[in-house]
């Protein structure tokens, strides 16, 4: 038994000495000193000793227990100290390291162009309106004088939500004209930017979702001269003083007469180049005098009031403004692209 005690003592002390982590140390404690541990197991055999041997062995066993407990305590302290040391090292804070720069987002080129436009119109006394992207076909078409059978209502062009084509993703911002006429007192001077949707395949100049800006003025005695004067001023503010414009006759169901406005190419001055595809002019927007029937449908007397309206695609304007040649870049939102503005 003496030898067994000496063996346990030597083994346990060596194990306590070399242990590296607290969990393993606890396992060792159970193994040697626990209720079912090796030392206890040995003490249970004391009964087999002679009465003379018993106190001697008892004393010896107590010595071994005390030695093991001492070593266990020391080892545990050592582990705690090194754990603390490690933690302090890991959490050390070097206040002299330079901070990480926070990267700040940037305004999207479309918003830059839109903000410029809004500034111009607000400066002329227009208010900025908003309308829903999910719109009634009644407002998107009927109230704009494009009744049943009008080609623009076709299923192949329009995203309808229901079989009887009553609810749709608006295909133009023009229904905001109707909403404004229904909701606001006259006179009205408003612009309304927003997303519109058409069933177009994506390519360099098309997208099934794009943005338009609508504009409308209604008052007594408003004429085509007001339309031209206002839009000429806008063109000069956007593209520089002296920018030439031209108005070509066109057709829209909700205006009469209708026109399209071109601006003289700012790159070649009208001679013809790649920017204007050799034309010398760049098409900018559709416009016209609001059709009397449209005014009537909104309860406005066309004998007393008249108005003009315009609408254009914001992407086209932004592409030109920033000399971007593919519309897809506008929507992909690659930061390397966006950081250039
Ligand atoms: N809504 C027309 C379109 O999407 C653009 C337009 C043309 C709007 C003439 C107008 C306008 O307000 O008067 O093609």
GROMACS .gro file of C-alpha atoms and ligand atoms in nm:
model
  355
    1UNK     CA    1   0.000   0.000   0.000
    2UNK     CA    2   0.291   0.228   0.072
    3UNK     CA    3   0.414   0.187  -0.283
    4UNK     CA    4   0.066   0.249  -0.422
    5UNK     CA    5   0.038   0.571  -0.223
    6UNK     CA    6   0.379   0.682  -0.345
    7UNK     CA    7   0.276   0.602  -0.701
    8UNK     CA    8  -0.048   0.800  -0.678
    9UNK     CA    9   0.138   1.090  -0.525
   10UNK     CA   10   0.409   1.097  -0.790
   11UNK     CA   11   0.163   1.058  -1.078
   12UNK     CA   12  -0.081   1.316  -0.951
   13UNK     CA   13   0.186   1.575  -0.874
   14UNK     CA   14   0.333   1.535  -1.222
   15UNK     CA   15  -0.011   1.565  -1.378
   16UNK     CA   16  -0.106   1.875  -1.175
   17UNK     CA   17   0.227   2.028  -1.263
   18UNK     CA   18   0.192   1.989  -1.638
   19UNK     CA   19  -0.182   2.058  -1.686
   20UNK     CA   20  -0.262   2.343  -1.928
   21UNK     CA   21  -0.628   2.427  -1.880
   22UNK     CA   22  -0.883   2.450  -1.600
   23UNK     CA   23  -1.122   2.188  -1.735
   24UNK     CA   24  -0.848   1.928  -1.755
   25UNK     CA   25  -0.733   2.023  -1.402
   26UNK     CA   26  -1.081   1.955  -1.272
   27UNK     CA   27  -1.083   1.615  -1.438
   28UNK     CA   28  -0.756   1.538  -1.261
   29UNK     CA   29  -0.900   1.654  -0.929
   30UNK     CA   30  -1.187   1.409  -0.969
   31UNK     CA   31  -0.952   1.134  -1.082
   32UNK     CA   32  -0.720   1.158  -0.782
   33UNK     CA   33  -0.909   1.329  -0.501
   34UNK     CA   34  -1.276   1.277  -0.584
   35UNK     CA   35  -1.518   1.051  -0.395
   36UNK     CA   36  -1.458   0.779  -0.649
   37UNK     CA   37  -1.099   0.884  -0.703
   38UNK     CA   38  -0.786   0.671  -0.672
   39UNK     CA   39  -0.691   0.789  -0.324
   40UNK     CA   40  -1.035   0.719  -0.176
   41UNK     CA   41  -1.037   0.378  -0.341
   42UNK     CA   42  -0.706   0.298  -0.173
   43UNK     CA   43  -0.822   0.421   0.168
   44UNK     CA   44  -1.118   0.186   0.147
   45UNK     CA   45  -0.873  -0.100   0.164
   46UNK     CA   46  -0.736   0.016   0.507
   47UNK     CA   47  -0.955  -0.247   0.670
   48UNK     CA   48  -0.725  -0.518   0.543
   49UNK     CA   49  -0.425  -0.379   0.733
   50UNK     CA   50  -0.309  -0.487   1.075
   51UNK     CA   51  -0.402  -0.256   1.362
   52UNK     CA   52  -0.036  -0.148   1.389
   53UNK     CA   53  -0.009  -0.060   1.024
   54UNK     CA   54  -0.338   0.127   1.009
   55UNK     CA   55  -0.242   0.458   1.184
   56UNK     CA   56   0.089   0.469   1.000
   57UNK     CA   57  -0.082   0.428   0.664
   58UNK     CA   58  -0.357   0.667   0.769
   59UNK     CA   59  -0.099   0.930   0.846
   60UNK     CA   60   0.077   0.864   0.519
   61UNK     CA   61  -0.247   0.884   0.323
   62UNK     CA   62  -0.332   1.215   0.488
   63UNK     CA   63   0.010   1.347   0.395
   64UNK     CA   64  -0.045   1.243   0.034
   65UNK     CA   65  -0.392   1.406   0.031
   66UNK     CA   66  -0.250   1.727   0.175
   67UNK     CA   67   0.031   1.728  -0.080
   68UNK     CA   68  -0.212   1.671  -0.368
   69UNK     CA   69  -0.451   1.939  -0.246
   70UNK     CA   70  -0.162   2.183  -0.213
   71UNK     CA   71  -0.044   2.105  -0.566
   72UNK     CA   72  -0.398   2.131  -0.701
   73UNK     CA   73  -0.441   2.472  -0.541
   74UNK     CA   74  -0.108   2.595  -0.677
   75UNK     CA   75  -0.183   2.466  -1.024
   76UNK     CA   76  -0.526   2.626  -1.025
   77UNK     CA   77  -0.377   2.962  -0.920
   78UNK     CA   78  -0.117   2.934  -1.193
   79UNK     CA   79  -0.383   2.866  -1.459
   80UNK     CA   80  -0.598   3.155  -1.343
   81UNK     CA   81  -0.304   3.390  -1.355
   82UNK     CA   82  -0.207   3.289  -1.706
   83UNK     CA   83  -0.571   3.313  -1.826
   84UNK     CA   84  -0.588   3.665  -1.689
   85UNK     CA   85  -0.259   3.748  -1.855
   86UNK     CA   86  -0.388   3.618  -2.190
   87UNK     CA   87  -0.709   3.814  -2.160
   88UNK     CA   88  -0.526   4.134  -2.082
   89UNK     CA   89  -0.305   4.080  -2.381
   90UNK     CA   90  -0.601   4.013  -2.613
   91UNK     CA   91  -0.792   4.313  -2.490
   92UNK     CA   92  -0.498   4.545  -2.503
   93UNK     CA   93  -0.595   4.866  -2.679
   94UNK     CA   94  -0.339   5.056  -2.877
   95UNK     CA   95  -0.473   5.409  -2.874
   96UNK     CA   96  -0.199   5.523  -3.112
   97UNK     CA   97  -0.332   5.318  -3.410
   98UNK     CA   98  -0.499   5.551  -3.662
   99UNK     CA   99  -0.880   5.510  -3.683
  100UNK     CA  100  -1.055   5.340  -3.975
  101UNK     CA  101  -1.208   5.585  -4.220
  102UNK     CA  102  -1.588   5.553  -4.239
  103UNK     CA  103  -1.689   5.550  -4.604
  104UNK     CA  104  -1.980   5.781  -4.665
  105UNK     CA  105  -2.234   5.707  -4.937
  106UNK     CA  106  -2.288   5.936  -5.231
  107UNK     CA  107  -2.584   6.082  -5.404
  108UNK     CA  108  -2.698   5.875  -5.703
  109UNK     CA  109  -2.653   6.059  -6.036
  110UNK     CA  110  -3.030   6.031  -6.094
  111UNK     CA  111  -3.094   6.215  -5.769
  112UNK     CA  112  -2.836   6.479  -5.854
  113UNK     CA  113  -3.015   6.544  -6.185
  114UNK     CA  114  -3.356   6.538  -6.016
  115UNK     CA  115  -3.250   6.780  -5.742
  116UNK     CA  116  -3.126   7.024  -6.005
  117UNK     CA  117  -3.459   7.005  -6.184
  118UNK     CA  118  -3.661   7.048  -5.869
  119UNK     CA  119  -3.454   7.353  -5.776
  120UNK     CA  120  -3.525   7.509  -6.115
  121UNK     CA  121  -3.901   7.449  -6.095
  122UNK     CA  122  -3.936   7.542  -5.729
  123UNK     CA  123  -3.757   7.865  -5.818
  124UNK     CA  124  -4.037   7.934  -6.068
  125UNK     CA  125  -4.311   7.874  -5.810
  126UNK     CA  126  -4.395   7.511  -5.889
  127UNK     CA  127  -4.482   7.264  -5.615
  128UNK     CA  128  -4.344   6.908  -5.615
  129UNK     CA  129  -4.609   6.633  -5.605
  130UNK     CA  130  -4.603   6.257  -5.566
  131UNK     CA  131  -4.843   5.983  -5.680
  132UNK     CA  132  -4.887   5.607  -5.635
  133UNK     CA  133  -4.696   5.362  -5.855
  134UNK     CA  134  -4.990   5.119  -5.840
  135UNK     CA  135  -5.250   5.319  -6.027
  136UNK     CA  136  -5.603   5.284  -6.162
  137UNK     CA  137  -5.622   5.242  -6.541
  138UNK     CA  138  -5.899   5.498  -6.517
  139UNK     CA  139  -5.649   5.765  -6.410
  140UNK     CA  140  -5.357   5.637  -6.615
  141UNK     CA  141  -5.567   5.621  -6.936
  142UNK     CA  142  -5.938   5.716  -6.936
  143UNK     CA  143  -5.910   6.046  -6.754
  144UNK     CA  144  -5.620   6.133  -6.983
  145UNK     CA  145  -5.837   6.089  -7.290
  146UNK     CA  146  -5.692   5.749  -7.384
  147UNK     CA  147  -6.018   5.547  -7.376
  148UNK     CA  148  -6.087   5.177  -7.440
  149UNK     CA  149  -5.903   5.054  -7.746
  150UNK     CA  150  -5.620   5.305  -7.724
  151UNK     CA  151  -5.299   5.122  -7.828
  152UNK     CA  152  -5.107   5.228  -7.517
  153UNK     CA  153  -5.350   5.021  -7.304
  154UNK     CA  154  -5.237   4.697  -7.464
  155UNK     CA  155  -5.154   4.400  -7.241
  156UNK     CA  156  -4.824   4.359  -7.423
  157UNK     CA  157  -4.708   4.702  -7.299
  158UNK     CA  158  -4.866   4.735  -6.956
  159UNK     CA  159  -4.831   4.555  -6.622
  160UNK     CA  160  -5.190   4.492  -6.512
  161UNK     CA  161  -5.277   4.333  -6.179
  162UNK     CA  162  -5.618   4.196  -6.275
  163UNK     CA  163  -5.794   4.030  -6.570
  164UNK     CA  164  -6.024   4.323  -6.642
  165UNK     CA  165  -5.731   4.569  -6.661
  166UNK     CA  166  -5.845   4.805  -6.388
  167UNK     CA  167  -5.537   4.819  -6.166
  168UNK     CA  168  -5.187   4.856  -6.308
  169UNK     CA  169  -4.833   4.977  -6.252
  170UNK     CA  170  -4.853   5.327  -6.391
  171UNK     CA  171  -4.699   5.355  -6.737
  172UNK     CA  172  -4.644   5.730  -6.708
  173UNK     CA  173  -4.646   6.000  -6.440
  174UNK     CA  174  -4.932   6.176  -6.623
  175UNK     CA  175  -5.207   6.035  -6.389
  176UNK     CA  176  -5.057   6.267  -6.125
  177UNK     CA  177  -5.200   6.549  -6.339
  178UNK     CA  178  -5.547   6.406  -6.282
  179UNK     CA  179  -5.484   6.355  -5.911
  180UNK     CA  180  -5.364   6.714  -5.882
  181UNK     CA  181  -5.670   6.850  -6.069
  182UNK     CA  182  -5.898   6.645  -5.840
  183UNK     CA  183  -5.727   6.749  -5.518
  184UNK     CA  184  -5.588   7.099  -5.551
  185UNK     CA  185  -5.748   7.441  -5.588
  186UNK     CA  186  -5.668   7.637  -5.906
  187UNK     CA  187  -5.433   7.774  -6.019
  188UNK     CA  188  -5.192   7.478  -6.019
  189UNK     CA  189  -4.822   7.478  -6.095
  190UNK     CA  190  -4.665   7.143  -6.023
  191UNK     CA  191  -4.390   6.896  -6.114
  192UNK     CA  192  -4.415   6.527  -6.020
  193UNK     CA  193  -4.122   6.287  -6.052
  194UNK     CA  194  -4.159   5.912  -6.010
  195UNK     CA  195  -4.109   5.556  -6.129
  196UNK     CA  196  -4.306   5.422  -6.424
  197UNK     CA  197  -4.333   5.070  -6.568
  198UNK     CA  198  -4.361   4.926  -6.918
  199UNK     CA  199  -4.303   4.581  -7.060
  200UNK     CA  200  -3.971   4.663  -7.226
  201UNK     CA  201  -3.670   4.434  -7.253
  202UNK     CA  202  -3.356   4.561  -7.080
  203UNK     CA  203  -3.092   4.706  -7.311
  204UNK     CA  204  -2.863   5.011  -7.320
  205UNK     CA  205  -3.156   5.251  -7.358
  206UNK     CA  206  -3.455   5.056  -7.217
  207UNK     CA  207  -3.568   4.921  -6.882
  208UNK     CA  208  -3.910   4.792  -6.767
  209UNK     CA  209  -3.883   5.043  -6.480
  210UNK     CA  210  -3.768   5.398  -6.540
  211UNK     CA  211  -3.837   5.747  -6.411
  212UNK     CA  212  -4.038   6.032  -6.553
  213UNK     CA  213  -4.092   6.388  -6.447
  214UNK     CA  214  -4.435   6.533  -6.514
  215UNK     CA  215  -4.515   6.903  -6.515
  216UNK     CA  216  -4.842   7.093  -6.533
  217UNK     CA  217  -4.970   7.449  -6.515
  218UNK     CA  218  -5.340   7.543  -6.510
  219UNK     CA  219  -5.465   7.900  -6.475
  220UNK     CA  220  -5.676   8.155  -6.656
  221UNK     CA  221  -5.530   8.267  -6.987
  222UNK     CA  222  -5.240   8.020  -7.003
  223UNK     CA  223  -5.111   7.980  -7.360
  224UNK     CA  224  -4.859   7.790  -7.569
  225UNK     CA  225  -4.632   8.095  -7.534
  226UNK     CA  226  -4.613   8.027  -7.158
  227UNK     CA  227  -4.524   7.666  -7.228
  228UNK     CA  228  -4.243   7.765  -7.465
  229UNK     CA  229  -4.115   8.044  -7.242
  230UNK     CA  230  -4.103   7.824  -6.933
  231UNK     CA  231  -3.943   7.524  -7.103
  232UNK     CA  232  -3.686   7.745  -7.279
  233UNK     CA  233  -3.586   7.887  -6.941
  234UNK     CA  234  -3.554   7.536  -6.798
  235UNK     CA  235  -3.337   7.428  -7.093
  236UNK     CA  236  -3.106   7.725  -7.045
  237UNK     CA  237  -3.072   7.655  -6.674
  238UNK     CA  238  -2.998   7.287  -6.738
  239UNK     CA  239  -2.768   7.317  -7.036
  240UNK     CA  240  -2.636   7.672  -7.019
  241UNK     CA  241  -2.739   8.020  -7.130
  242UNK     CA  242  -2.819   8.054  -7.499
  243UNK     CA  243  -2.920   7.688  -7.538
  244UNK     CA  244  -3.144   7.667  -7.844
  245UNK     CA  245  -3.463   7.465  -7.845
  246UNK     CA  246  -3.707   7.361  -8.114
  247UNK     CA  247  -4.068   7.250  -8.089
  248UNK     CA  248  -4.199   6.988  -8.331
  249UNK     CA  249  -4.567   6.896  -8.370
  250UNK     CA  250  -4.653   6.557  -8.219
  251UNK     CA  251  -4.951   6.366  -8.087
  252UNK     CA  252  -5.051   6.280  -7.730
  253UNK     CA  253  -5.410   6.193  -7.638
  254UNK     CA  254  -5.420   6.431  -7.341
  255UNK     CA  255  -5.282   6.746  -7.510
  256UNK     CA  256  -5.400   6.951  -7.806
  257UNK     CA  257  -5.195   7.080  -7.972
  258UNK     CA  258  -4.908   6.850  -7.875
  259UNK     CA  259  -4.537   6.888  -7.940
  260UNK     CA  260  -4.197   6.748  -7.867
  261UNK     CA  261  -3.914   6.973  -7.758
  262UNK     CA  262  -3.556   6.920  -7.876
  263UNK     CA  263  -3.246   7.099  -7.748
  264UNK     CA  264  -2.963   7.183  -7.979
  265UNK     CA  265  -2.675   6.945  -7.921
  266UNK     CA  266  -2.444   7.104  -7.664
  267UNK     CA  267  -2.150   6.902  -7.795
  268UNK     CA  268  -2.146   7.000  -8.163
  269UNK     CA  269  -2.363   7.311  -8.150
  270UNK     CA  270  -2.608   7.165  -8.402
  271UNK     CA  271  -2.365   7.051  -8.671
  272UNK     CA  272  -2.417   6.681  -8.599
  273UNK     CA  273  -2.196   6.446  -8.395
  274UNK     CA  274  -2.205   6.109  -8.217
  275UNK     CA  275  -2.387   6.251  -7.912
  276UNK     CA  276  -2.685   6.368  -8.120
  277UNK     CA  277  -2.644   6.080  -8.371
  278UNK     CA  278  -2.575   6.330  -8.648
  279UNK     CA  279  -2.903   6.514  -8.595
  280UNK     CA  280  -2.775   6.832  -8.433
  281UNK     CA  281  -3.074   6.814  -8.199
  282UNK     CA  282  -3.158   6.598  -7.900
  283UNK     CA  283  -3.517   6.510  -7.815
  284UNK     CA  284  -3.592   6.612  -7.457
  285UNK     CA  285  -3.962   6.593  -7.377
  286UNK     CA  286  -4.325   6.571  -7.482
  287UNK     CA  287  -4.561   6.857  -7.404
  288UNK     CA  288  -4.873   7.038  -7.514
  289UNK     CA  289  -5.181   7.234  -7.417
  290UNK     CA  290  -5.403   7.024  -7.190
  291UNK     CA  291  -5.690   6.879  -7.393
  292UNK     CA  292  -6.021   7.053  -7.306
  293UNK     CA  293  -6.179   6.711  -7.256
  294UNK     CA  294  -5.919   6.628  -6.988
  295UNK     CA  295  -5.999   6.951  -6.806
  296UNK     CA  296  -6.372   6.881  -6.835
  297UNK     CA  297  -6.340   6.528  -6.696
  298UNK     CA  298  -6.180   6.686  -6.388
  299UNK     CA  299  -6.459   6.939  -6.356
  300UNK     CA  300  -6.255   7.233  -6.484
  301UNK     CA  301  -6.426   7.464  -6.732
  302UNK     CA  302  -6.202   7.486  -7.043
  303UNK     CA  303  -6.374   7.812  -7.140
  304UNK     CA  304  -6.235   7.973  -6.824
  305UNK     CA  305  -5.916   7.783  -6.757
  306UNK     CA  306  -5.639   7.652  -6.980
  307UNK     CA  307  -5.314   7.476  -6.909
  308UNK     CA  308  -5.008   7.309  -7.043
  309UNK     CA  309  -4.821   6.997  -6.943
  310UNK     CA  310  -4.499   6.816  -7.018
  311UNK     CA  311  -4.338   6.484  -6.939
  312UNK     CA  312  -3.994   6.338  -6.990
  313UNK     CA  313  -3.769   6.048  -6.900
  314UNK     CA  314  -3.525   6.128  -6.622
  315UNK     CA  315  -3.271   5.858  -6.715
  316UNK     CA  316  -3.220   6.007  -7.059
  317UNK     CA  317  -3.155   6.345  -6.902
  318UNK     CA  318  -2.913   6.204  -6.642
  319UNK     CA  319  -2.729   5.998  -6.906
  320UNK     CA  320  -2.674   6.310  -7.112
  321UNK     CA  321  -2.593   6.529  -6.815
  322UNK     CA  322  -2.318   6.290  -6.695
  323UNK     CA  323  -2.214   6.151  -7.037
  324UNK     CA  324  -2.309   5.794  -6.944
  325UNK     CA  325  -2.369   5.570  -7.246
  326UNK     CA  326  -2.553   5.272  -7.093
  327UNK     CA  327  -2.869   5.303  -6.886
  328UNK     CA  328  -2.804   4.972  -6.709
  329UNK     CA  329  -2.520   5.139  -6.515
  330UNK     CA  330  -2.781   5.366  -6.357
  331UNK     CA  331  -2.967   5.071  -6.202
  332UNK     CA  332  -2.685   4.829  -6.123
  333UNK     CA  333  -2.556   5.050  -5.841
  334UNK     CA  334  -2.197   4.933  -5.865
  335UNK     CA  335  -2.013   5.154  -5.615
  336UNK     CA  336  -1.719   5.190  -5.853
  337UNK     CA  337  -1.960   5.357  -6.095
  338UNK     CA  338  -2.146   5.563  -5.837
  339UNK     CA  339  -1.825   5.696  -5.679
  340UNK     CA  340  -1.752   5.892  -5.997
  341UNK     CA  341  -2.019   6.153  -5.933
  342LIG     N1  342  -4.681   6.076  -7.068
  342LIG     C1  343  -4.609   6.091  -7.193
  342LIG     C2  344  -4.528   5.964  -7.218
  342LIG     O1  345  -4.508   5.888  -7.129
  342LIG     C3  346  -4.519   6.212  -7.188
  342LIG     C4  347  -4.596   6.338  -7.191
  342LIG     C5  348  -4.621   6.401  -7.311
  342LIG     C6  349  -4.645   6.395  -7.077
  342LIG     C7  350  -4.692   6.519  -7.319
  342LIG     C8  351  -4.716   6.515  -7.082
  342LIG     C9  352  -4.739   6.575  -7.205
  342LIG     O2  353  -4.765   6.573  -6.974
  342LIG     O3  354  -4.808   6.692  -7.209
  342LIG     O4  355  -4.484   5.944  -7.326
   0.00000   0.00000   0.00000
